[in-house]
Tab-separated table of C-alpha atoms in Angstrom:
chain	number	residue	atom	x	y	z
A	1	UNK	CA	117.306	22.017	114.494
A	2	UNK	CA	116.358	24.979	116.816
A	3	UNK	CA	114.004	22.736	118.507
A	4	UNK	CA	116.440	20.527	120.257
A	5	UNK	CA	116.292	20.338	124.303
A	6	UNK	CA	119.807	20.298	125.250
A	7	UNK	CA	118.701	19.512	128.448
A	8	UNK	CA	117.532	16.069	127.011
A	9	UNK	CA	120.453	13.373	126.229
A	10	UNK	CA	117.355	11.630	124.075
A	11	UNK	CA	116.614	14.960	121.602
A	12	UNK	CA	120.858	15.534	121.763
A	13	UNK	CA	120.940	11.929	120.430
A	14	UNK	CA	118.247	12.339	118.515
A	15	UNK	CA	119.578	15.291	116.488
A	16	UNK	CA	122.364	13.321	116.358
A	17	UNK	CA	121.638	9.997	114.516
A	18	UNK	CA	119.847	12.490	112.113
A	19	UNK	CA	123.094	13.848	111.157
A	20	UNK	CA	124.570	10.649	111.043
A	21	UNK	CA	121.759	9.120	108.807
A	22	UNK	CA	122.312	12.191	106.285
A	23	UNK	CA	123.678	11.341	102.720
A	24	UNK	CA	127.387	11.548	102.704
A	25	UNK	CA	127.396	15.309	101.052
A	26	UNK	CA	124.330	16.818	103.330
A	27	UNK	CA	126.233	15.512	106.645
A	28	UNK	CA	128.153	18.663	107.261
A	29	UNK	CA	125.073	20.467	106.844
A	30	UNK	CA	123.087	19.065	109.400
A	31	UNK	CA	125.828	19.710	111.585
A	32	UNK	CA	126.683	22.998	110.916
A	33	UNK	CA	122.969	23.659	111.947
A	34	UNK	CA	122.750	21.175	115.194
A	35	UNK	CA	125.908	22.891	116.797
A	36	UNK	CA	124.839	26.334	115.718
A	37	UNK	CA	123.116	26.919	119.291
A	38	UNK	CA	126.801	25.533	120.731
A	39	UNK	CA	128.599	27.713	118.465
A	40	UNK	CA	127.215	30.125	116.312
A	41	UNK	CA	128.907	30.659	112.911
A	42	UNK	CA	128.451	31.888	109.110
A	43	UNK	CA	130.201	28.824	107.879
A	44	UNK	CA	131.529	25.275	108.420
A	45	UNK	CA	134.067	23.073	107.399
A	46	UNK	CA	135.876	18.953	107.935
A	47	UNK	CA	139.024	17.746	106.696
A	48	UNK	CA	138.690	14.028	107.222
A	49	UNK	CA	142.155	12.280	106.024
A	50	UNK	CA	140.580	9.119	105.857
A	51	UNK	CA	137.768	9.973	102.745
A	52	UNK	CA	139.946	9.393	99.551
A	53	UNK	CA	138.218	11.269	97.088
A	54	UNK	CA	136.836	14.233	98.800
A	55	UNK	CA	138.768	14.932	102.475
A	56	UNK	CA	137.434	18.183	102.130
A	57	UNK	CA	133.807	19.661	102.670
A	58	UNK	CA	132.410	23.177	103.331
A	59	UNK	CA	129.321	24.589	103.832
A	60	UNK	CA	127.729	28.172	104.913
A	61	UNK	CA	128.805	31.786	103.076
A	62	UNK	CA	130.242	31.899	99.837
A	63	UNK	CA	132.379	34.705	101.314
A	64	UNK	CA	133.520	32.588	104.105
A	65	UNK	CA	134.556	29.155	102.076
A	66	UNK	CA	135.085	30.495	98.269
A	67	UNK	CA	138.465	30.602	98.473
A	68	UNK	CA	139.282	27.708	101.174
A	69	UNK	CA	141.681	24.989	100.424
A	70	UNK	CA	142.577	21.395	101.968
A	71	UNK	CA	145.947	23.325	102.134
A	72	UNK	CA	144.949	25.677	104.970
A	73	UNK	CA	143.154	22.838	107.401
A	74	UNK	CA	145.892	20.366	106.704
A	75	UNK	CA	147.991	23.400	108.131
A	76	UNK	CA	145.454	23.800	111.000
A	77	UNK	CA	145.099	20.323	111.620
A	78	UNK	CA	148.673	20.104	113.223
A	79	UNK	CA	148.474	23.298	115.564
A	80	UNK	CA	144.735	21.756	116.785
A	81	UNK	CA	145.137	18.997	120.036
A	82	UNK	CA	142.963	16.306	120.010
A	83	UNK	CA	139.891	16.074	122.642
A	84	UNK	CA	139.479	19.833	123.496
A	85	UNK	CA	138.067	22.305	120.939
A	86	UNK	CA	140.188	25.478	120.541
A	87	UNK	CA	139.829	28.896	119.464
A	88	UNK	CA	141.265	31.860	117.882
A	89	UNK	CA	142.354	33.325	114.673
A	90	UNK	CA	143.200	31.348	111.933
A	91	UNK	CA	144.080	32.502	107.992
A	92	UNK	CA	141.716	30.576	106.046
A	93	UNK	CA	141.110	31.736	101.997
A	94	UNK	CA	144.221	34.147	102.287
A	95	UNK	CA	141.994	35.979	105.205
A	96	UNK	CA	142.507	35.643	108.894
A	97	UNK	CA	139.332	34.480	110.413
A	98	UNK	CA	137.896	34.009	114.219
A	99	UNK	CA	137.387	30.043	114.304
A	100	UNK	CA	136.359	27.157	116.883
A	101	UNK	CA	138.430	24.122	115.796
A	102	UNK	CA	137.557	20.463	116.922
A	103	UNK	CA	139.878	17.482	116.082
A	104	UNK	CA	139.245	13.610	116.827
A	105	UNK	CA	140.941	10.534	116.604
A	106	UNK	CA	139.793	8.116	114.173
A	107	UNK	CA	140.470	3.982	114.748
A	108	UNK	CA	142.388	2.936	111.582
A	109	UNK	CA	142.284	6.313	110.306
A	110	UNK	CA	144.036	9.659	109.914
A	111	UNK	CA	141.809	11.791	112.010
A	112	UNK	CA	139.313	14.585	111.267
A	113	UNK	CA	138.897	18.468	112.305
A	114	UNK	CA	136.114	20.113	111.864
A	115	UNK	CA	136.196	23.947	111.721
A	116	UNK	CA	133.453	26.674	112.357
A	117	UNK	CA	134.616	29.891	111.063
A	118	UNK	CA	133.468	33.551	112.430
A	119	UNK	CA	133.094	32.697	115.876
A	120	UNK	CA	132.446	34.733	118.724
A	121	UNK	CA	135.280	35.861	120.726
A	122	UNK	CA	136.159	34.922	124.145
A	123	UNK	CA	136.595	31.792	125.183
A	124	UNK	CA	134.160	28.856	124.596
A	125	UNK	CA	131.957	27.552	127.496
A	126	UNK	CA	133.521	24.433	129.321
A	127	UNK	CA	130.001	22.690	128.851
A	128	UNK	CA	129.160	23.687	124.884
A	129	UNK	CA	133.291	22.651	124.580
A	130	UNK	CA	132.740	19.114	125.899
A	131	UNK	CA	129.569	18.564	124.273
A	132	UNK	CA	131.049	19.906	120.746
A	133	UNK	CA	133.814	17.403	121.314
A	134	UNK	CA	131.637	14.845	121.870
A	135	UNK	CA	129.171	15.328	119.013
A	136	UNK	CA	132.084	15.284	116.909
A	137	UNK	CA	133.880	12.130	117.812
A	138	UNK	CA	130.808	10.486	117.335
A	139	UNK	CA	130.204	11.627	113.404
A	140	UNK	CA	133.888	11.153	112.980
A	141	UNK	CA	133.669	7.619	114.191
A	142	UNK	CA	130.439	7.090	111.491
A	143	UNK	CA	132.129	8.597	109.021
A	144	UNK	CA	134.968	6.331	109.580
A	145	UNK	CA	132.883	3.240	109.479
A	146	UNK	CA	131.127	4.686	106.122
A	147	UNK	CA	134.847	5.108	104.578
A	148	UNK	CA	135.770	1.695	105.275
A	149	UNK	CA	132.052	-0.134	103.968
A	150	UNK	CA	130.932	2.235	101.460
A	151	UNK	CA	127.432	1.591	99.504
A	152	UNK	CA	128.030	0.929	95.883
A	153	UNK	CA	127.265	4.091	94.422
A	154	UNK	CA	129.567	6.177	96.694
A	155	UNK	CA	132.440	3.327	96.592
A	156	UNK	CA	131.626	3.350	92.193
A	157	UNK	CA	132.079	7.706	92.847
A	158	UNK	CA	135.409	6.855	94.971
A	159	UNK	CA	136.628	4.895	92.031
A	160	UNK	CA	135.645	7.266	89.605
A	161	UNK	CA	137.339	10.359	90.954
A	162	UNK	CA	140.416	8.121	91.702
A	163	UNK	CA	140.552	7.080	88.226
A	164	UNK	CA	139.942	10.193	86.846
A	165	UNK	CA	142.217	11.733	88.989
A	166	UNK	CA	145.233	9.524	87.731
A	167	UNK	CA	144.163	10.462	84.248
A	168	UNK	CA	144.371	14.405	84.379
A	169	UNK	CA	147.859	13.991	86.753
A	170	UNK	CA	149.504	12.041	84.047
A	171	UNK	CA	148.072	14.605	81.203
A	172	UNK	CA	148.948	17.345	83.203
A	173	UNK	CA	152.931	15.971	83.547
A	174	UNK	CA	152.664	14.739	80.239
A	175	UNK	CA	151.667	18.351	78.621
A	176	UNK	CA	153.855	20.454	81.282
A	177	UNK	CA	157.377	17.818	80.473
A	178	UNK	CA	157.022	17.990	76.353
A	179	UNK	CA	156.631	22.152	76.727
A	180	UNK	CA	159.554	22.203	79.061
A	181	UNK	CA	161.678	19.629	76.626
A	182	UNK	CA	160.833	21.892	73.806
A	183	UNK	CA	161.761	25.106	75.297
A	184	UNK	CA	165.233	23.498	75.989
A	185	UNK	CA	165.682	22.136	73.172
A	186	UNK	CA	164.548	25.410	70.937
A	187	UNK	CA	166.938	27.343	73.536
A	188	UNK	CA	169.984	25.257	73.232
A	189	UNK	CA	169.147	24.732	68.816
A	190	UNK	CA	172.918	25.557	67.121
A	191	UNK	CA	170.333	26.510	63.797
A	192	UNK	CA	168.816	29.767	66.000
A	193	UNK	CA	170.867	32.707	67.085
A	194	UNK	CA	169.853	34.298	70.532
A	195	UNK	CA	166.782	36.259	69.174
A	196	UNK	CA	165.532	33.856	67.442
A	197	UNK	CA	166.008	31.591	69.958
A	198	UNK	CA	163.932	33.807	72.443
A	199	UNK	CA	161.070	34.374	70.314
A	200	UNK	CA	160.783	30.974	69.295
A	201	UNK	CA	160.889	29.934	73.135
A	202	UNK	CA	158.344	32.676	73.426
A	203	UNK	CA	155.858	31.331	70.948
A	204	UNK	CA	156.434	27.808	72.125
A	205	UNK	CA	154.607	29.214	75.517
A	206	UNK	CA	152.181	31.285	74.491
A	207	UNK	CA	151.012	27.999	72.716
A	208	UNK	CA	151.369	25.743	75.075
A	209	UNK	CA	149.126	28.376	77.582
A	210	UNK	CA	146.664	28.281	74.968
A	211	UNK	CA	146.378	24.527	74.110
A	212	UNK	CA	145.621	24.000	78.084
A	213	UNK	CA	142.674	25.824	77.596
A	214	UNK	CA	141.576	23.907	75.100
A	215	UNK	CA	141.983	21.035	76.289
A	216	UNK	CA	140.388	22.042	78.951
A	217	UNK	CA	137.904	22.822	77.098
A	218	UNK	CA	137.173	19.158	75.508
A	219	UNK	CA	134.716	16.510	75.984
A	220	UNK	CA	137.217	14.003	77.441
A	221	UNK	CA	134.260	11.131	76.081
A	222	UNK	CA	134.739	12.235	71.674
A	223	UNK	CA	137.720	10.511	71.600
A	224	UNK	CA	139.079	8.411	68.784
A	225	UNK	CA	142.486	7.257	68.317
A	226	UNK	CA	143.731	8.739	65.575
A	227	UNK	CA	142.286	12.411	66.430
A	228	UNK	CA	144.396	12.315	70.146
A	229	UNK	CA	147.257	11.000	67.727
A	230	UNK	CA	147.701	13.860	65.757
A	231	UNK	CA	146.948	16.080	68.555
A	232	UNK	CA	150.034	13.902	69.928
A	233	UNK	CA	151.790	14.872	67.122
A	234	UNK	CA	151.201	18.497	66.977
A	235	UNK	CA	152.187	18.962	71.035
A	236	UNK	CA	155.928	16.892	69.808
A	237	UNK	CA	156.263	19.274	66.870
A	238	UNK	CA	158.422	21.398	68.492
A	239	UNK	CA	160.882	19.035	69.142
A	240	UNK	CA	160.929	17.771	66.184
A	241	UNK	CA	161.890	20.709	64.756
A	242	UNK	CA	164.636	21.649	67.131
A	243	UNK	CA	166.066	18.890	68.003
A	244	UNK	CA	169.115	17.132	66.661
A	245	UNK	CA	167.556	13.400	67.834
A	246	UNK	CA	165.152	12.434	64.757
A	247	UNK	CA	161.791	11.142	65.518
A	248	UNK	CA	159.294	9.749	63.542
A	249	UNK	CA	155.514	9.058	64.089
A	250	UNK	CA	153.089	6.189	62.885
A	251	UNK	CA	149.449	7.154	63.589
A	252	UNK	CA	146.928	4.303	64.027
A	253	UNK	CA	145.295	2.119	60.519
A	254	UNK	CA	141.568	3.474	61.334
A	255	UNK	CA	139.864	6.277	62.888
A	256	UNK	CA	137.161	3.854	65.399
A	257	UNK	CA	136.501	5.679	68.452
A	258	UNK	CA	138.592	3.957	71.684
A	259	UNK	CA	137.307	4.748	75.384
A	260	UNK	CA	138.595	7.854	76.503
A	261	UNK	CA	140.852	6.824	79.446
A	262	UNK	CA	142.483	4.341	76.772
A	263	UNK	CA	143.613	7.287	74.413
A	264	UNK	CA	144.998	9.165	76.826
A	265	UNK	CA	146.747	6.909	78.650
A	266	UNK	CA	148.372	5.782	75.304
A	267	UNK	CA	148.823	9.094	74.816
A	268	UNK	CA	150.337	9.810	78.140
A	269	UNK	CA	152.658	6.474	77.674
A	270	UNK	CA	154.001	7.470	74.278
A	271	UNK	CA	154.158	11.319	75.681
A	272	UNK	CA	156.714	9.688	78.890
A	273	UNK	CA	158.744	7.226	76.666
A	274	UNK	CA	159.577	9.576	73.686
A	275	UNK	CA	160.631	12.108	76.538
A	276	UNK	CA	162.938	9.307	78.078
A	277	UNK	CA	164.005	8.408	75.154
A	278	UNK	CA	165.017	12.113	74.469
A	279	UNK	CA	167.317	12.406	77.995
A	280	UNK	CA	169.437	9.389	76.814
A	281	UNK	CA	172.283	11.440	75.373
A	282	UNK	CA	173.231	8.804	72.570
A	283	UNK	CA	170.083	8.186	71.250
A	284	UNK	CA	169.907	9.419	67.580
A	285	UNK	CA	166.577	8.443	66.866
A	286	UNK	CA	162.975	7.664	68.497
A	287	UNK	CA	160.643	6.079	66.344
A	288	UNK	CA	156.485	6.028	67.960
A	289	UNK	CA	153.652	4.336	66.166
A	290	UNK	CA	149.865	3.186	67.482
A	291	UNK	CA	148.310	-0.196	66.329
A	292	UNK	CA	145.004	-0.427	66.591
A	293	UNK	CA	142.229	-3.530	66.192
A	294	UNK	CA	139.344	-4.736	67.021
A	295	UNK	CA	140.420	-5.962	70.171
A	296	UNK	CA	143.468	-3.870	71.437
A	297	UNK	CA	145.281	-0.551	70.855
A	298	UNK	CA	149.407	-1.087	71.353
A	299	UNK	CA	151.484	1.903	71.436
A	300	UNK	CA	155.225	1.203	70.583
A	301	UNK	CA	157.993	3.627	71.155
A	302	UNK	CA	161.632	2.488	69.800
A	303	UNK	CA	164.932	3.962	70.348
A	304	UNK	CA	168.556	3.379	69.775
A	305	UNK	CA	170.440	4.191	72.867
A	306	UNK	CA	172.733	1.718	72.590
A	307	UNK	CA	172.848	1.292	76.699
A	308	UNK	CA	170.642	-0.984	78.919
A	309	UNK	CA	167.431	0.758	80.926
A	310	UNK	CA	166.261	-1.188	84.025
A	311	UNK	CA	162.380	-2.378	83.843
A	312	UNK	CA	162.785	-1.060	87.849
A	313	UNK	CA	163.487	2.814	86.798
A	314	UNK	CA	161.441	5.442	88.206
A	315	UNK	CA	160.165	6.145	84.051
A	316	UNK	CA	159.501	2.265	84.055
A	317	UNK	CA	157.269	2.447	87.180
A	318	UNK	CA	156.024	5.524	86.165
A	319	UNK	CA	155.043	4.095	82.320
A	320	UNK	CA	153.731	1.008	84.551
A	321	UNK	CA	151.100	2.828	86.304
A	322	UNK	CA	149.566	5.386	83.498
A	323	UNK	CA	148.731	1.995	81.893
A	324	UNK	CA	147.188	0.138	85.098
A	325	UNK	CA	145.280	3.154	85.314
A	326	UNK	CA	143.264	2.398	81.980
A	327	UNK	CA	143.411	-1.577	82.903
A	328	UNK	CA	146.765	-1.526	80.130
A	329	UNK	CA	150.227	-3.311	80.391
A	330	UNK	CA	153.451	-2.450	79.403
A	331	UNK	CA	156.574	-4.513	78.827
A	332	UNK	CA	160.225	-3.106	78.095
A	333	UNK	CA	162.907	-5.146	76.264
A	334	UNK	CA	166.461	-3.668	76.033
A	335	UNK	CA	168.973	-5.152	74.280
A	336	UNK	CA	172.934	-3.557	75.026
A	337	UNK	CA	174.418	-1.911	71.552
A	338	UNK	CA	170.575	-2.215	69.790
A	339	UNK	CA	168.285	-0.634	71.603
A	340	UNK	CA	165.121	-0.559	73.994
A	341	UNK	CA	161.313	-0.986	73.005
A	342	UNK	CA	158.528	0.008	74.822
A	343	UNK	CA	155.053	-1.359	74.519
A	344	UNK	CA	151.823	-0.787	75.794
A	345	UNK	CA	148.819	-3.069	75.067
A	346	UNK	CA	145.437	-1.755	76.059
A	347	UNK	CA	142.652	-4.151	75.803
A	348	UNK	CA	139.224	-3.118	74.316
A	349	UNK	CA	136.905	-5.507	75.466
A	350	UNK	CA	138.025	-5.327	79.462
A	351	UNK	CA	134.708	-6.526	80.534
A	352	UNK	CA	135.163	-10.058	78.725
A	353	UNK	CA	138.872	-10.704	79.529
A	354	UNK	CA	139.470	-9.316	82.517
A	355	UNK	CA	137.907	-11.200	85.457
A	356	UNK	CA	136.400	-9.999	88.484
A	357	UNK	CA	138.156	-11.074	92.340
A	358	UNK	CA	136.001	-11.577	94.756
A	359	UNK	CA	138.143	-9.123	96.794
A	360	UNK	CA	137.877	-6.830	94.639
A	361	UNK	CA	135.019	-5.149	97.247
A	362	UNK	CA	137.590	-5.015	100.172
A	363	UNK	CA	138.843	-1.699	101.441
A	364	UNK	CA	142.494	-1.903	102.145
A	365	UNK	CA	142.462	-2.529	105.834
A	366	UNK	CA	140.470	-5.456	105.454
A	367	UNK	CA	142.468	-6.711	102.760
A	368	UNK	CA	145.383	-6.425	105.360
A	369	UNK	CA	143.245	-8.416	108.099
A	370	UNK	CA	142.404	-10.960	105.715
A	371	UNK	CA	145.774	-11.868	105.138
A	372	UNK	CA	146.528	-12.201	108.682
A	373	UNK	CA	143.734	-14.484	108.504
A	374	UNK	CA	145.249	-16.299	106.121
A	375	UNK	CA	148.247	-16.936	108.356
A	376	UNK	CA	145.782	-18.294	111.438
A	377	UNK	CA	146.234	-15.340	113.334
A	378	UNK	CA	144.039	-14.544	116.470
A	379	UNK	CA	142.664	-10.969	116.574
A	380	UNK	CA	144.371	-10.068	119.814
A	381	UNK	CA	147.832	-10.767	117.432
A	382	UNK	CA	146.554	-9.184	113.915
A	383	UNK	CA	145.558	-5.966	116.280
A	384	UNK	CA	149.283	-6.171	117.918
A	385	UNK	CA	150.781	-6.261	114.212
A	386	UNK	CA	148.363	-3.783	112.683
A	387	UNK	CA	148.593	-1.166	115.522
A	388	UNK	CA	144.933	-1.022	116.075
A	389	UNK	CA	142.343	-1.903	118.350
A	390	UNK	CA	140.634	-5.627	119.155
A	391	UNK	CA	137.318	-4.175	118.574
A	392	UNK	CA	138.069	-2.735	114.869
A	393	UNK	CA	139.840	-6.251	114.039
A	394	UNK	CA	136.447	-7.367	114.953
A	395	UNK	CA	134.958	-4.847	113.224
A	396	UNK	CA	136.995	-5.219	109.928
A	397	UNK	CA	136.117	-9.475	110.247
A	398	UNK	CA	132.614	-8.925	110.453
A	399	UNK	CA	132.608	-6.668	107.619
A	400	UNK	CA	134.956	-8.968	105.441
A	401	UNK	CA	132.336	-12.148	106.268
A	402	UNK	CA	129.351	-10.398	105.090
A	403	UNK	CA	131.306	-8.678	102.197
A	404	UNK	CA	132.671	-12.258	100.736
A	405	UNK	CA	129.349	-13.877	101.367
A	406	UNK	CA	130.853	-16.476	103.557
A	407	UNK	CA	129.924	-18.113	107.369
A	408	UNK	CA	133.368	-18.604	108.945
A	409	UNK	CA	137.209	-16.997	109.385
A	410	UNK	CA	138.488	-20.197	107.429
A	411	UNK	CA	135.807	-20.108	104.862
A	412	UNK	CA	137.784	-16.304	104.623
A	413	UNK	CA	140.967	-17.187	104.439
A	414	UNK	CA	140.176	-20.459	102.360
A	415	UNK	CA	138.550	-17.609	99.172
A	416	UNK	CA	141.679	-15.187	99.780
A	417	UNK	CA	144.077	-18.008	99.412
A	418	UNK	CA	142.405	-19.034	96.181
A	419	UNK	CA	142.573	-15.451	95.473
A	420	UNK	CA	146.300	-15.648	95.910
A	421	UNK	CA	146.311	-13.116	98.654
A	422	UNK	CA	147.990	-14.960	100.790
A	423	UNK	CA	151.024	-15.034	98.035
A	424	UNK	CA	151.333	-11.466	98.064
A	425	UNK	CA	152.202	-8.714	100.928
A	426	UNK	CA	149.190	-6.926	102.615
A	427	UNK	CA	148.300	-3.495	100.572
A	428	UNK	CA	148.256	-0.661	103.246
A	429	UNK	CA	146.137	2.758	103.093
């Protein structure tokens, strides 16, 4: 973009609305190489808190950005004001660097900085300052309004990571608790004297270090249920053998293959309640089994702690949302002096059961100002109890019209009451 007459606001906006029509992953690009002249620089990067699934994009040396993390701009973003670009020395990577930070305010978002990293020293020009600030507020405020309508592949990516992201934080608990519960429990065994204990405790981690690189190592998809069951059964081993509590383990009739995120979250669930099961300090035994058909895999775990668990817990919620996360349910029944079952049903035809709401497009802001509409509110009032702006209520409206297909607020409000959103609180970001 070394052809750009910054003498000319029509080739500044110019350059501009080429950045701004960029795909979503070339945007930083573009701009790393419009504001060179402004600023030069070996590298670039944003932290933009209101993209869920990647808030954090680089471009320029390898040297430069190899080793940057979300982690140091988050740290930035508090020491840079808003509406005046500063610079100075920042560590970025684990190595101080010479930077020009830029932050702007986002409507109905968290904000952005963008960073350009070994500056020049000395201060920056008034002029190239005010004109980097502007440039910026303007792509943050695109940005913003490609967040909150995204185009179907990049909201079907956002999903994806989301999902995906769920899945390897609840293998990644599930994995570190058992190793942890089986270290304990081989330490604290009356059957092992101190050496023994240690070595045991030893092995236990110098297998557990090795199984995370395997699974790393897996193709997530080659899944069946009865494989990720006895690799369930092998990772519970050690506290079987340790252990004083007895469990026992009922792998699944048939060995079909199941949609990956439905093994492991019925992996992860079993994983959680056998563990819960194992803190209860009456429980004698924990029995686990999978059932699998044509149409559903149900994981049951039983104990028999003879005291009540609440449905509420923080395990409950916790079981709760590993099975959301793989379109599952789970229901607890505990009975006082017999016991508590868990089970998890995970349907295997969610395509034909489960079926679509027409809000299901909605970003979560506009899900919030279409339950105001649902009350009758005027915008001046839903942008008084949503803390933002009369414009972006109009803004989020507009975009809620064309996204339900409909002419009118009340037509709106008429398919989210039908939708039952109108029963339920607003969700929030």
């Amino acid at each position: 973009m070394s052809d750009i007459d910054w003498s000319s606001p029509a080739s500044v906006m110019s350059a501009i609305a080429d950045v701004q029509r960029a795909p979503l992953g070339d945007v930083l690009h573009r701009l790393s190489a419009l504001v060179e002249p402004l600023v030069p620089h070996t590298a670039a990067a944003q932290l933009t808190g209101f993209c869920g699934h990647s808030p954090l994009k680089t471009t320029g040396t390898d040297e430069a950005i190899e080793a940057l993390t979300s982690t140091d701009l988050g740290r930035l973003a508090s020491q840079i004001p808003v509406g005046a670009p500063w610079r100075g020395k920042a560590l970025l990577g684990g190595a101080e660097r010479a930077i020009t930070a830029v932050a702007a305010t986002a409507s109905d978002g968290d904000g952005s900085l963008l960073v350009l990293i070994d500056t020049p020293a000395g201060p920056l020009p008034s002029a190239s300052g005010e004109l980097l600030q502007s440039i910026w507020d303007l792509v943050t405020a695109h940005l913003l309004h490609r967040a909150l309508d995204p185009e179907p592949e990049q909201l079907a990516r956002s999903r994806a990571a989301s999902g995906e992201r769920q899945r390897v934080t609840a293998e990644l608990t599930s994995s570190y608790a058992v190793t942890l519960t089986a270290l304990l429990a081989t330490l604290r065994a009356r059957s092992l004297g101190d050496a023994a204990a240690r070595q045991a405790a030893t092995d236990l981690a110098a297998s557990a270090l090795i199984d995370l690189r395997r699974t790393a190592q897996e193709d997530p998809a080659d899944s069946n249920a009865r494989r990720v069951f006895e690799d369930l059964t092998d990772e519970l081993s050690p506290i079987r053998r340790y252990s004083d509590v007895r469990l026992s383990l009922r792998p699944p009739e048939t060995a079909r293959p199941v949609p990956s995120e439905t093994a492991y979250a019925a992996r992860s669930v079993t994983l959680t309640a056998v563990l819960d099961a194992f803190t209860q300090d009456t429980v004698q035994r924990v029995h686990a089994g999978w059932h699998l058909t044509d149409h559903a895999l149900t994981v049951t775990v039983r104990d028999d702690s003879p005291g009540a668990r609440s449905d509420t817990s923080i395990t409950a919620r916790r079981l709760h949302q590993i099975a959301a996360a793989a379109g599952g349910e789970v229901a607890l029944d505990t009975e006082p002096e017999w016991g508590t079952t868990i089970t998890a049903t995970f349907s295997l035809n969610p395509a034909e059961t489960a079926a679509q709401s027409p809000l299901d497009g909605l970003a979560p802001r506009e899900l919030d100002v279409l339950t105001s509409l649902t009350q009758g509110l005027s915008n001046r009032t839903i942008a008084e109890e949503l803390h933002i702006g009369e414009t972006t209520v109009k803004f989020h409206v507009r975009n809620i019209l064309k996204k339900l297909t409909v002419s009118s607020r009340g037509q709106a409000a008429a398919l989210a009451r039908d939708a039952g959103l109108g029963l339920t609180p607003s969700r929030h970001p």
